[in-house]
Every structure is written in C-alpha cells, then in structure tokens.
Short mmCIF file of C-alpha atoms and ligand atoms in Angstrom, two decimals:
data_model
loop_
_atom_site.label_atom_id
_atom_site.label_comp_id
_atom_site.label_asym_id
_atom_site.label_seq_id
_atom_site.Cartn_x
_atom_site.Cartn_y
_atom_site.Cartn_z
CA UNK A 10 29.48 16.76 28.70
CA UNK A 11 30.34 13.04 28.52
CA UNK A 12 33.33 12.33 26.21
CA UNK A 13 31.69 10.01 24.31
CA UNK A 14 29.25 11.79 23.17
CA UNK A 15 31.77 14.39 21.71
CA UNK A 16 31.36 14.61 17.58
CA UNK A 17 32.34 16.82 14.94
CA UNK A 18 30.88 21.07 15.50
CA UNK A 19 29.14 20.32 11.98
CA UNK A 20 27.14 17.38 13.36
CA UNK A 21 26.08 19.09 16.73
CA UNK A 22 23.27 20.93 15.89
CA UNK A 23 22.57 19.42 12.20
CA UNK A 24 19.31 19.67 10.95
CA UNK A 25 18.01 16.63 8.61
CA UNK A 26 16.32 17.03 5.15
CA UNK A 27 12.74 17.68 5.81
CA UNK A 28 11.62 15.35 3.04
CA UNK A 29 8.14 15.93 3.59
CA UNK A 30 4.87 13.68 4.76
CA UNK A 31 4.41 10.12 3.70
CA UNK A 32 1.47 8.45 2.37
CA UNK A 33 0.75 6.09 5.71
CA UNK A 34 1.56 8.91 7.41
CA UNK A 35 -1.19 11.23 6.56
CA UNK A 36 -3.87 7.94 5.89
CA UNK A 37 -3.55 7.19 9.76
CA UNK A 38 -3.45 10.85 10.92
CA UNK A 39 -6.57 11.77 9.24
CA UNK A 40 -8.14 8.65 8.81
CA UNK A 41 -8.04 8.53 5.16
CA UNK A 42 -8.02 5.03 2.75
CA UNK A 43 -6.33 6.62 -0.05
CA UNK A 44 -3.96 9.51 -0.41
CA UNK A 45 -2.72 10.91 -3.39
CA UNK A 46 0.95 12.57 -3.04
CA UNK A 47 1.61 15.43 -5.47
CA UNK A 48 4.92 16.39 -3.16
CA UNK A 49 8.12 14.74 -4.20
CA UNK A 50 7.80 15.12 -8.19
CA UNK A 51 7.41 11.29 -8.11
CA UNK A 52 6.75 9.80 -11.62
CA UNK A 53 2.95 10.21 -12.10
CA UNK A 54 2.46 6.40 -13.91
CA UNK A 55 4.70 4.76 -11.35
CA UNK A 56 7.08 2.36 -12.05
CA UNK A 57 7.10 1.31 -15.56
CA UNK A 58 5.84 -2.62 -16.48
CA UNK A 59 8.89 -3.60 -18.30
CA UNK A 60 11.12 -2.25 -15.28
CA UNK A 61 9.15 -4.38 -12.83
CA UNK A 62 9.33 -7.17 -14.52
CA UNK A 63 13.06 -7.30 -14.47
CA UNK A 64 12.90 -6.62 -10.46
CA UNK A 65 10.94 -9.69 -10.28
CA UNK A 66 13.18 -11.49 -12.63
CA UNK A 67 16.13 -10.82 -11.34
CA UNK A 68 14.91 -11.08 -7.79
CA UNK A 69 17.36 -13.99 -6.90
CA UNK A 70 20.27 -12.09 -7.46
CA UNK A 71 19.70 -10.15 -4.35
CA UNK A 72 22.61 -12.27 -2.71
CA UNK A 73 24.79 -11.19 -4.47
CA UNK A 74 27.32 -8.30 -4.18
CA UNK A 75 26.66 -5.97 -7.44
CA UNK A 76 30.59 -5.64 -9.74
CA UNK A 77 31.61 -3.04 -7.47
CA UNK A 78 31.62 0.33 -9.71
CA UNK A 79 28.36 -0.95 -11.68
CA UNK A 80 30.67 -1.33 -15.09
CA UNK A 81 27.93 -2.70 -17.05
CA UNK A 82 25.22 -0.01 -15.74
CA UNK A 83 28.10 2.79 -16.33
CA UNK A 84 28.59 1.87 -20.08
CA UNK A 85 25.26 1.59 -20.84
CA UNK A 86 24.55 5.24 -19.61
CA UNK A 87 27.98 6.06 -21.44
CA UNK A 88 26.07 5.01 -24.81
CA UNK A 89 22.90 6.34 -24.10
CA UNK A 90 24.99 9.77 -23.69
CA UNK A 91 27.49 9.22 -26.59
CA UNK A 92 30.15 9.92 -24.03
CA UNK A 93 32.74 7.82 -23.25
CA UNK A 94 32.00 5.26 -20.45
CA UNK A 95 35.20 6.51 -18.22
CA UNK A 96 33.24 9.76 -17.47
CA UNK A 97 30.10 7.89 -15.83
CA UNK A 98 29.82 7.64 -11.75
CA UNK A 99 26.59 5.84 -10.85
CA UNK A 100 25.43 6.09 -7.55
CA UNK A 101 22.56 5.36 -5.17
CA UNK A 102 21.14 8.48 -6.50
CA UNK A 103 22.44 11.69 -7.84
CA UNK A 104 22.26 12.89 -4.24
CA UNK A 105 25.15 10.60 -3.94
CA UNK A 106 27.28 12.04 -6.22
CA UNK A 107 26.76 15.33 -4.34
CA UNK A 108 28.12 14.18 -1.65
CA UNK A 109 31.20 13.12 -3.53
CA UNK A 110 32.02 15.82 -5.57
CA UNK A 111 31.69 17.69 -2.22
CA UNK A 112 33.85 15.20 -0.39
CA UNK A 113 36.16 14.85 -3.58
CA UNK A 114 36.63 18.65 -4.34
CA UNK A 115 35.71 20.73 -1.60
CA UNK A 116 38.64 21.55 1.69
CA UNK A 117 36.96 21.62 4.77
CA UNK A 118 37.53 24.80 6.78
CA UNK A 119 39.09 26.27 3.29
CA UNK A 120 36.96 25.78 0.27
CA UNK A 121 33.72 27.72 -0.32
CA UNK A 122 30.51 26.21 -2.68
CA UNK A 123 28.24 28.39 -4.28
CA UNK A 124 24.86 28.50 -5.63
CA UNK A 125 21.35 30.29 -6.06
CA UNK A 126 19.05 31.05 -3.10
CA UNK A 127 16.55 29.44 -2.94
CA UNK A 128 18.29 25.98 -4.18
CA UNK A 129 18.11 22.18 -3.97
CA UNK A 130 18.47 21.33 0.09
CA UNK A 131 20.82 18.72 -0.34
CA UNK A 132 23.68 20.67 -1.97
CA UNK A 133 24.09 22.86 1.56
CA UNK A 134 23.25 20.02 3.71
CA UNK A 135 26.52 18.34 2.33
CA UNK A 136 28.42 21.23 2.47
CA UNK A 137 27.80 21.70 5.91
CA UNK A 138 28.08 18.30 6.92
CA UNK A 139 31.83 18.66 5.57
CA UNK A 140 32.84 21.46 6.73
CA UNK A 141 32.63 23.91 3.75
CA UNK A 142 31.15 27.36 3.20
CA UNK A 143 27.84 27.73 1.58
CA UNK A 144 27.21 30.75 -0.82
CA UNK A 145 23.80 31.78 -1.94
CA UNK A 146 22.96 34.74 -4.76
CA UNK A 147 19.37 35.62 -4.56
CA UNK A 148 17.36 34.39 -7.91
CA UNK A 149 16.05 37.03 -10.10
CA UNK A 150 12.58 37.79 -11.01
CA UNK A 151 10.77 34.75 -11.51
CA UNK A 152 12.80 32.68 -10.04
CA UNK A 153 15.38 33.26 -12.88
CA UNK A 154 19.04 33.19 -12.84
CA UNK A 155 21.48 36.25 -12.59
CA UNK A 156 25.08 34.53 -13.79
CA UNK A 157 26.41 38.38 -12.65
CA UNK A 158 25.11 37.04 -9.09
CA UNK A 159 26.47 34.12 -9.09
CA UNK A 160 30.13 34.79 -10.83
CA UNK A 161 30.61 37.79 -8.19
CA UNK A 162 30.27 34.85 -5.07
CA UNK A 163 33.02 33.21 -6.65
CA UNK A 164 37.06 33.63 -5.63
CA UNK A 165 39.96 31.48 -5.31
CA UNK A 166 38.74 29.32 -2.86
CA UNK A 167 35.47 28.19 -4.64
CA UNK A 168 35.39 24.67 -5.29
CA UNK A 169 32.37 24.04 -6.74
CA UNK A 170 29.05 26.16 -8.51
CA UNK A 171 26.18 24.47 -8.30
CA UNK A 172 22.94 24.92 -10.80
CA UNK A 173 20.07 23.20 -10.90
CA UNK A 174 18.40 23.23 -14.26
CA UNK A 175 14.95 22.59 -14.32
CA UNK A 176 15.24 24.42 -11.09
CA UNK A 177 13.68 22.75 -7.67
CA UNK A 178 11.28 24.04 -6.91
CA UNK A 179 10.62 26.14 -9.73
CA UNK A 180 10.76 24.43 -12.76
CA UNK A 181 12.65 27.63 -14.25
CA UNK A 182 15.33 26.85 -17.19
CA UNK A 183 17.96 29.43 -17.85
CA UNK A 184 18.41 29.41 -22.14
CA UNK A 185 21.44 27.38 -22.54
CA UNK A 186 23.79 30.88 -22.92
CA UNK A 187 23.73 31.46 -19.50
CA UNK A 188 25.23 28.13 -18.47
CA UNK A 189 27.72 28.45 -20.98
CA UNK A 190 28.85 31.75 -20.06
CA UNK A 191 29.04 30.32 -15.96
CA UNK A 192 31.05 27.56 -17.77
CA UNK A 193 33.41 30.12 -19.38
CA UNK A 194 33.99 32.63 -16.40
CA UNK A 195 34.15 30.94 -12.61
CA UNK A 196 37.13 30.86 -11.49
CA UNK A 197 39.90 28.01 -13.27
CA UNK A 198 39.59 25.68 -10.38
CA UNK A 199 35.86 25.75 -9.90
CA UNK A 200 33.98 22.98 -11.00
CA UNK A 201 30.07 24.20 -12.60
CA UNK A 202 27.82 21.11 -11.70
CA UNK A 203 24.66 21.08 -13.55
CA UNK A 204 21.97 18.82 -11.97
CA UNK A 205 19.69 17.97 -14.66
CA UNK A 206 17.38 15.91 -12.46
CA UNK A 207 14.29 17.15 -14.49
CA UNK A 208 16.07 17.56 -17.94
CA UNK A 209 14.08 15.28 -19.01
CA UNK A 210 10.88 16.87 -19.27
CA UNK A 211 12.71 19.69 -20.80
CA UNK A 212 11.62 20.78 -24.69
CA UNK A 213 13.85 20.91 -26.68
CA UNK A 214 16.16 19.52 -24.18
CA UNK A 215 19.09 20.96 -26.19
CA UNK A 216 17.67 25.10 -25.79
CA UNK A 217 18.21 24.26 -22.05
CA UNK A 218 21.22 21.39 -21.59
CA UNK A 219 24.49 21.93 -21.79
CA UNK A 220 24.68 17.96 -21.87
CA UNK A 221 25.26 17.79 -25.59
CA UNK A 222 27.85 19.56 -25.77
CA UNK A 223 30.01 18.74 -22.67
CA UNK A 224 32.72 17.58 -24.71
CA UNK A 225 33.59 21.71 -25.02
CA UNK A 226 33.60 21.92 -21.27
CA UNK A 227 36.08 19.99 -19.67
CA UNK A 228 34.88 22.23 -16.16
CA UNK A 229 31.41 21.35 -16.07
CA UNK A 230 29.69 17.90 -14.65
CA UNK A 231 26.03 17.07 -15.30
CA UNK A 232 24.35 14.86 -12.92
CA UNK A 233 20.82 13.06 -13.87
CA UNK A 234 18.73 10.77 -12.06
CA UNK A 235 16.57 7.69 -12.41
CA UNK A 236 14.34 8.59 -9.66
CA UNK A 237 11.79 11.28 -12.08
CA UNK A 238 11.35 10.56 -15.86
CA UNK A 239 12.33 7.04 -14.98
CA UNK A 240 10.08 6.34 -12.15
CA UNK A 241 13.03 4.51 -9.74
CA UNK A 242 13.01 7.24 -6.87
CA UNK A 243 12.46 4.14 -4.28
CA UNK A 244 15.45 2.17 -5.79
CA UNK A 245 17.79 4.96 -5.66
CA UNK A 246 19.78 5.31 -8.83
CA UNK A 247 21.80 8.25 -10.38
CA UNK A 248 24.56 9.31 -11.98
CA UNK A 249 27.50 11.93 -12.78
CA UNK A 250 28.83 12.51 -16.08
CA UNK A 251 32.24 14.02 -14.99
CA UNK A 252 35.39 14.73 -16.22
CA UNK A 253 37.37 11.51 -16.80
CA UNK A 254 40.03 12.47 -14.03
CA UNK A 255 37.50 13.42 -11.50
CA UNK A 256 34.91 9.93 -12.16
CA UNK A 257 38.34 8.19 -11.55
CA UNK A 258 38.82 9.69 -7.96
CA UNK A 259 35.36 9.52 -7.54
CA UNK A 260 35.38 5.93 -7.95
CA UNK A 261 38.02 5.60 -5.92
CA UNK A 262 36.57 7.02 -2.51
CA UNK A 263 33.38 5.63 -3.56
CA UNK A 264 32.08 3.42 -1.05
CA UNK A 265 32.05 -0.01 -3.99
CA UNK A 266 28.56 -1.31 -3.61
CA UNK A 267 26.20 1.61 -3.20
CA UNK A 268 24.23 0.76 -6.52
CA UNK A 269 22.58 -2.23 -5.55
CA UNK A 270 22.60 -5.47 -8.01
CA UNK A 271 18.80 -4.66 -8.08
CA UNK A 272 19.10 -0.77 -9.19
CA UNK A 273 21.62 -1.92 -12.11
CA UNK A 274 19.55 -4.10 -13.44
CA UNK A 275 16.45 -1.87 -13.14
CA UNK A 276 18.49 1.12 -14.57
CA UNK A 277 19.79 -1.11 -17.63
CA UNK A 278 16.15 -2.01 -18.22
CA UNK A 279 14.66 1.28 -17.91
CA UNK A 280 17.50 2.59 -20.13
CA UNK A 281 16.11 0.88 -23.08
CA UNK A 282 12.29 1.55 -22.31
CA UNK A 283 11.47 4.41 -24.84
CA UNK A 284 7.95 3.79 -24.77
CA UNK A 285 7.98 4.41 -20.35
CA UNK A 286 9.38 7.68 -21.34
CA UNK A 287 7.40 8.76 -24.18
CA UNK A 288 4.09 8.12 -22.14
CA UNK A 289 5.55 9.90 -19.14
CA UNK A 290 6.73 13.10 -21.00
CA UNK A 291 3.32 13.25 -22.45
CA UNK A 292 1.30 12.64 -19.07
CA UNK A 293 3.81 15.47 -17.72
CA UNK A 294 3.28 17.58 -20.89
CA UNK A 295 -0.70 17.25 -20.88
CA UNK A 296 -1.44 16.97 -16.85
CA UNK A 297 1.10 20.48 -16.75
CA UNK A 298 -1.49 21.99 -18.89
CA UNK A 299 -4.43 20.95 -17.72
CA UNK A 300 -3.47 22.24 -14.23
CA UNK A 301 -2.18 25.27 -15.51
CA UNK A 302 -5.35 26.07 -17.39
CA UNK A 303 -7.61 24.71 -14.06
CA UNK A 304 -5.65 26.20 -11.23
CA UNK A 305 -5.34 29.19 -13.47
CA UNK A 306 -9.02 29.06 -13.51
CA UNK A 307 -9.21 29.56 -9.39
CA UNK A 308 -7.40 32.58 -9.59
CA UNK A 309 -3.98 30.57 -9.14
CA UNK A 310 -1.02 32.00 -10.58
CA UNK A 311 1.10 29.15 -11.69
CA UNK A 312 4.72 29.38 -12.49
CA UNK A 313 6.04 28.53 -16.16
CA UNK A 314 8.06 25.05 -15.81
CA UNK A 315 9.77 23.00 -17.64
CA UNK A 316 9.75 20.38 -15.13
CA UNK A 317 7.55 17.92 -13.45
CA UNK A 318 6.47 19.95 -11.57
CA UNK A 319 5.62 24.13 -10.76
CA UNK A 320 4.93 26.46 -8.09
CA UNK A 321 1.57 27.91 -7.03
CA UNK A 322 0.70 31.06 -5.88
CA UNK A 323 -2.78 31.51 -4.06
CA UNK A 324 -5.33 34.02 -5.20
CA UNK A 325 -4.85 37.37 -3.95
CA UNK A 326 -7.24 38.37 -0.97
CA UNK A 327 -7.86 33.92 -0.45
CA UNK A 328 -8.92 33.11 2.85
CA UNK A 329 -6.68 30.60 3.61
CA UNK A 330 -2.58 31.58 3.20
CA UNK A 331 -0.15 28.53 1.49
CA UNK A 332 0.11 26.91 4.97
CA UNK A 333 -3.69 26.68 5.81
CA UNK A 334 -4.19 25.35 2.19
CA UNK A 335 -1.69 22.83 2.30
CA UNK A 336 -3.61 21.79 5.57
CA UNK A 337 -6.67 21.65 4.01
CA UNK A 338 -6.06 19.88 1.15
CA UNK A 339 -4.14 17.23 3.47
CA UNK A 340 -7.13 16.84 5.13
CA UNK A 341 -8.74 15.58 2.12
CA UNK A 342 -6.27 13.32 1.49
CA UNK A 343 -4.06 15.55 -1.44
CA UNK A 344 -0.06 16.21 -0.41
CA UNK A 345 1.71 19.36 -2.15
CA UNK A 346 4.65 20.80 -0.93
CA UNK A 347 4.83 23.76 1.29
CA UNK A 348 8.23 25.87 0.39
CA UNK A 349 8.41 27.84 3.53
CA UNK A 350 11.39 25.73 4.18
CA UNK A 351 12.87 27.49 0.61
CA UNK A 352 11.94 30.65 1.90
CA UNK A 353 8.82 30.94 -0.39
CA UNK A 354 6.12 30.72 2.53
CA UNK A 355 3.06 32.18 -0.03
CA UNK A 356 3.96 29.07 -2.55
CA UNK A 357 2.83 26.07 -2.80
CA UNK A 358 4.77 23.08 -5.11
CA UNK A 359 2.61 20.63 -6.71
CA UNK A 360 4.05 18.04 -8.35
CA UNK A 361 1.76 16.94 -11.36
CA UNK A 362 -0.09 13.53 -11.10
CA UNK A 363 -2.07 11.37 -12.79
CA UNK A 364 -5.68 12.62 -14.76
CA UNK A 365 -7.53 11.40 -11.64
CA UNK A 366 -4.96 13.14 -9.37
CA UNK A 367 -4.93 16.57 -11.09
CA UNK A 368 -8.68 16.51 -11.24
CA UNK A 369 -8.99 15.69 -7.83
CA UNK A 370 -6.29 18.24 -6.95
CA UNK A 371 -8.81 21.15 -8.79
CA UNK A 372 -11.59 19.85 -7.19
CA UNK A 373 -10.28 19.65 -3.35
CA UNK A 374 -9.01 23.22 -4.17
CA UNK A 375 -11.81 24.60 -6.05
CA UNK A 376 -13.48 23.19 -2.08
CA UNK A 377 -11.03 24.56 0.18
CA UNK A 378 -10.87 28.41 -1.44
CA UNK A 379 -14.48 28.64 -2.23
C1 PLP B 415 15.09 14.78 -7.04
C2 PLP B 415 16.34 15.57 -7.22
C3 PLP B 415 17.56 14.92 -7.36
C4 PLP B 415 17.63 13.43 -7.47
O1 PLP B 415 17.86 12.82 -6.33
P1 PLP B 415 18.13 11.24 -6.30
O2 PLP B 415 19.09 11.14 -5.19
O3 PLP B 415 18.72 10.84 -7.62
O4 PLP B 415 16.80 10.62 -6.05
C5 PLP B 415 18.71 15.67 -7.55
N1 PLP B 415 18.65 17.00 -7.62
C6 PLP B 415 17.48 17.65 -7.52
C7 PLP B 415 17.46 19.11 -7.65
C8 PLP B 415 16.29 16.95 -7.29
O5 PLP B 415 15.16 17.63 -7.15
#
C-alpha cells in the first residue's frame, strides 16, 4: 500500500455514526412535500422565540472569535446548577466532552471504558477512535440496569463508567440508589460519568439525578445538553459538570473556540427562558401519553420513559416486522428510528412530536398494520 495513505489501525476500518435519514433526504427519495421526523428526539416546538431572536440579534457578532473557554456561558450554567463555575466545560455539544474525558482520562492501548449494552453510540465510537477498550454488561429486564453487571467489568485499568440516565434509546431511569451505589464502589481511579441528556424531562428530576447532590461525589461527572429540552441540537451546545481538577485539564486540551460566539449567546438566552421549558416538558409530558394510550391502542407495547422519547414494540403476529414498518411509515413521509443498529431489531424508537405529528404518527400506523 502507498505510504501515504498509512493511518492509525483504529482509523482503518472505522465505521461512522449512523445518525439516521434527513428530512430532504427522504422528501426527494419518495417524493414527499413535507416530512415529519420523529428520529433524533429533536425538541417537538423547535427552537424557542426568545432564543431566535437573540440569533438574529446577535447575528453580527459572527466575526468574531467567541472568549476562548466561553467564561460568561460557563458561569451562567455554574448558577443555574448552584455549583461553582470552575467545574463547568462547555462544549460544541456534550458529545464533545466525551471525547475529552476519553482523550483526558483514558491510556490508549492500557485503559479500559465500560458501560451497558445496548448504550449511547458515541461513547464506543470515541473509545475506539483512541485506542481504548470498550466494555459492555448486558441491561436487565426492561432495559434496566444491573450495577452487579456493571461493577464486575470494572478493574484497575478502568478509566471511565459510563451511564446514561434517561437511557438512549430507552428512556429507562435507574432510582437514584443505584447510581449512588456505582458512585461508591468502581474502582478509586474510575471516573462514573452520568449523561443526563434527557434529565430534563425527568419527574421528579431529583428520584432519578444524582446532579443535586454531586457535591458528595467528587468521582462522578454529569454531562447535559442544550440540544433536547432546549431545542439547540443544530447549534451544538453542551456541557460537563466535572470535578474542578479535571474541567481544568479539560480546558486545557480543549481545542479554545469550539462553542461558537453564536451558541453562547443562544445558550445564555435559553438559560433564562423558563417559559420554553415549561411548554416543552408539558408537550413531552402530554404527546408521551397520548401515544402511549394510541399506540397502545394498535396492539403496540410501548416502553415506560422518562425521556423524550420511548421504544416500540410491534404487535405480536403484525405483518410487517420493525424494519418493513419503519419503511412504510417512511413512505408516508413519518421518520422513527430503527434500533437494529442497538441490537434491538423488533423495536422501533419514536421520538414524540408535536399534536399534529403524534396524530399523524397513529394514523400512518393504524394504515400500515391494518
Ligand atoms: C443526544 C444525546 C447527547 C447530546 O449530544 P449533543 O452532542 O449535546 O447534541 C448526549 N448523550 C446522549 C445519550 C444523547 O442521546
């Protein structure tokens, strides 16, 4: 093989995030004017009024290099927490700060990571792409969490635990007791990283987050996200809360202007807009039940969640299996999320939308079983 075309054995045969079908994409393959995307657990009212009217404001400033580290952005979140503003890593998403805690913590060839099976893609991609093992326990029955499978993964050489809570793609919260007791027993160098993306939507937030409390926990880091309950997935914005020690050699290797002047402003906006989040947790709340009670209706079994989203199982004896459904619903112009790629071919994710969107989601399915 040419020289030059010689790169690291974890990049050879890498295989990207399959982040699923876009809008234009499935309006020009099927000929469709209007798609509605119930895949990525995008917010269901968009991007809030208040937030887009700073974008627009602020527009001019897109010249300008952001204050590298995003100090302003960083304290704000630091006060929305009640933590102190030295433990706050924004980046250009929480999929960001998986890569640097990965990068940060994590020897390549030496360290191992661990977490549960199935899990959030990016967390092994990362891994991988540096070089470090990847341990998966199995979930428990529905989709719950065994910490006894997860502790007995661990050794000397485990850098880093991973939990998602809200699970992806469940929607499955362990009670809070379970994270504390991962917090108390990995190993002493381990760090437990609880990503909270969908915390959220969680109620009451403090049965299932550990987030209050972190103070007691000087192993555990929580990341969150803008992209969900604040509707910003497009502007990429997220954060760690992290030990003070490690957010100061996380800022270090850091690359300084990954949260764009744009995304601060936008996440210092939507920080203050209550009345974005109250309407969202209730269109969550009410469009989770609605769908629950409908898809229930069609002989769907549909997974508790305490996110913004929940898994789907078809009707026993259906005609069409979770691929051919997916299919058909695309067809019509309706994107869920097929989880064969989480080892969950029979499942189906559906993020919930809109009122129009759910009911249209019932009715294309109601269509496509009958
Ligand atoms: C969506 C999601 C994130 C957030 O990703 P961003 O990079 O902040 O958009 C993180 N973790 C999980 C499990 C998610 O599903």
């Amino acid at each position: 093989m040419d020289d030059i075309r010689r790169v690291r054995p974890e990049v050879e045969d890498f295989e990207a995030y399959s982040p699923g079908l876009t809008i234009d994409e499935i309006k020009a393959r099927f000929g469709l004017d209007a798609v509605i995307k119930m895949a990525s657990n995008e917010n269901p009212l968009g991007t809030s009024p208040v937030v887009q009217k700073v974008l627009c404001d602020k527009a001019g400033l897109a010249f300008r290099y952001a204050q590298a580290g995003t100090p302003r952005l960083a304290a704000a979140i630091a006060g929305h927490h009640g933590l102190p503003a030295g433990r706050v890593v924004a980046g250009n998403g929480s999929d960001e700060i998986i890569d640097l805690l990965i990068r940060v913590k994590a020897r390549p060839g030496r360290d191992n990571i661990i977490a549960f099976k199935p899990c959030f893609a990016m967390y092994r991609l990362q891994a991988r792409l540096c070089g470090v093992e990847f341990r998966q326990a199995p979930l428990g029955p529905g989709f719950s969490f065994d910490p006894d499978a997860l502790l007995a993964l661990a050794d000397e050489n485990t850098a880093i635990c991973f939990v998602t809570t809200p699970d992806n793609p469940s929607g499955y919260a362990p009670p809070v007791a379970v994270l504390e007791r991962l917090a108390r027993e990995l190993p002493p160098q381990c760090l437990l990283v609880l990503d909270e993306a969908y915390m959220d939507f969680a109620e009451p937030q403090e049965a299932y987050s550990l987030l209050p409390r972190l103070e007691e926990f000087p192993r555990v880091a929580v990341l969150r996200t803008f992209s969900k309950m604040y509707g910003l997935a497009g502007l990429r914005l997220g954060y760690g809360l992290l030990p003070e020690w490690l957010a100061d050699y996380c800022l270090r290797v850091k690359p300084p202007f990954s949260v764009n002047i744009l995304a601060e402003e936008a996440g210092l906006a939507a920080l203050r807009d209550d009345d974005f989040v109250r309407a969202t947790r209730e269109a969550v709340r009410r469009g989770r039940e609605f769908l629950a009670r409908e898809l229930g209706a069609l002989g769907c079994t549909v997974w508790p969640s305490q996110a913004n989203f929940f898994i789907m199982d078809l009707p026993a004896g259906a005609a069409l299996d979770a691929k051919g459904v997916f299919e058909a619903l695309l067809a019509r112009g309706i994107i869920l999320r097929p989880l064969a790629s989480y080892g969950l071919a029979a499942s189906l994710r559906v993020s919930v939308g809109n009122e129009q969107e759910n009911a249209a989601l019932v009715r294309a399915l109601a269509e496509v079983l009958a």
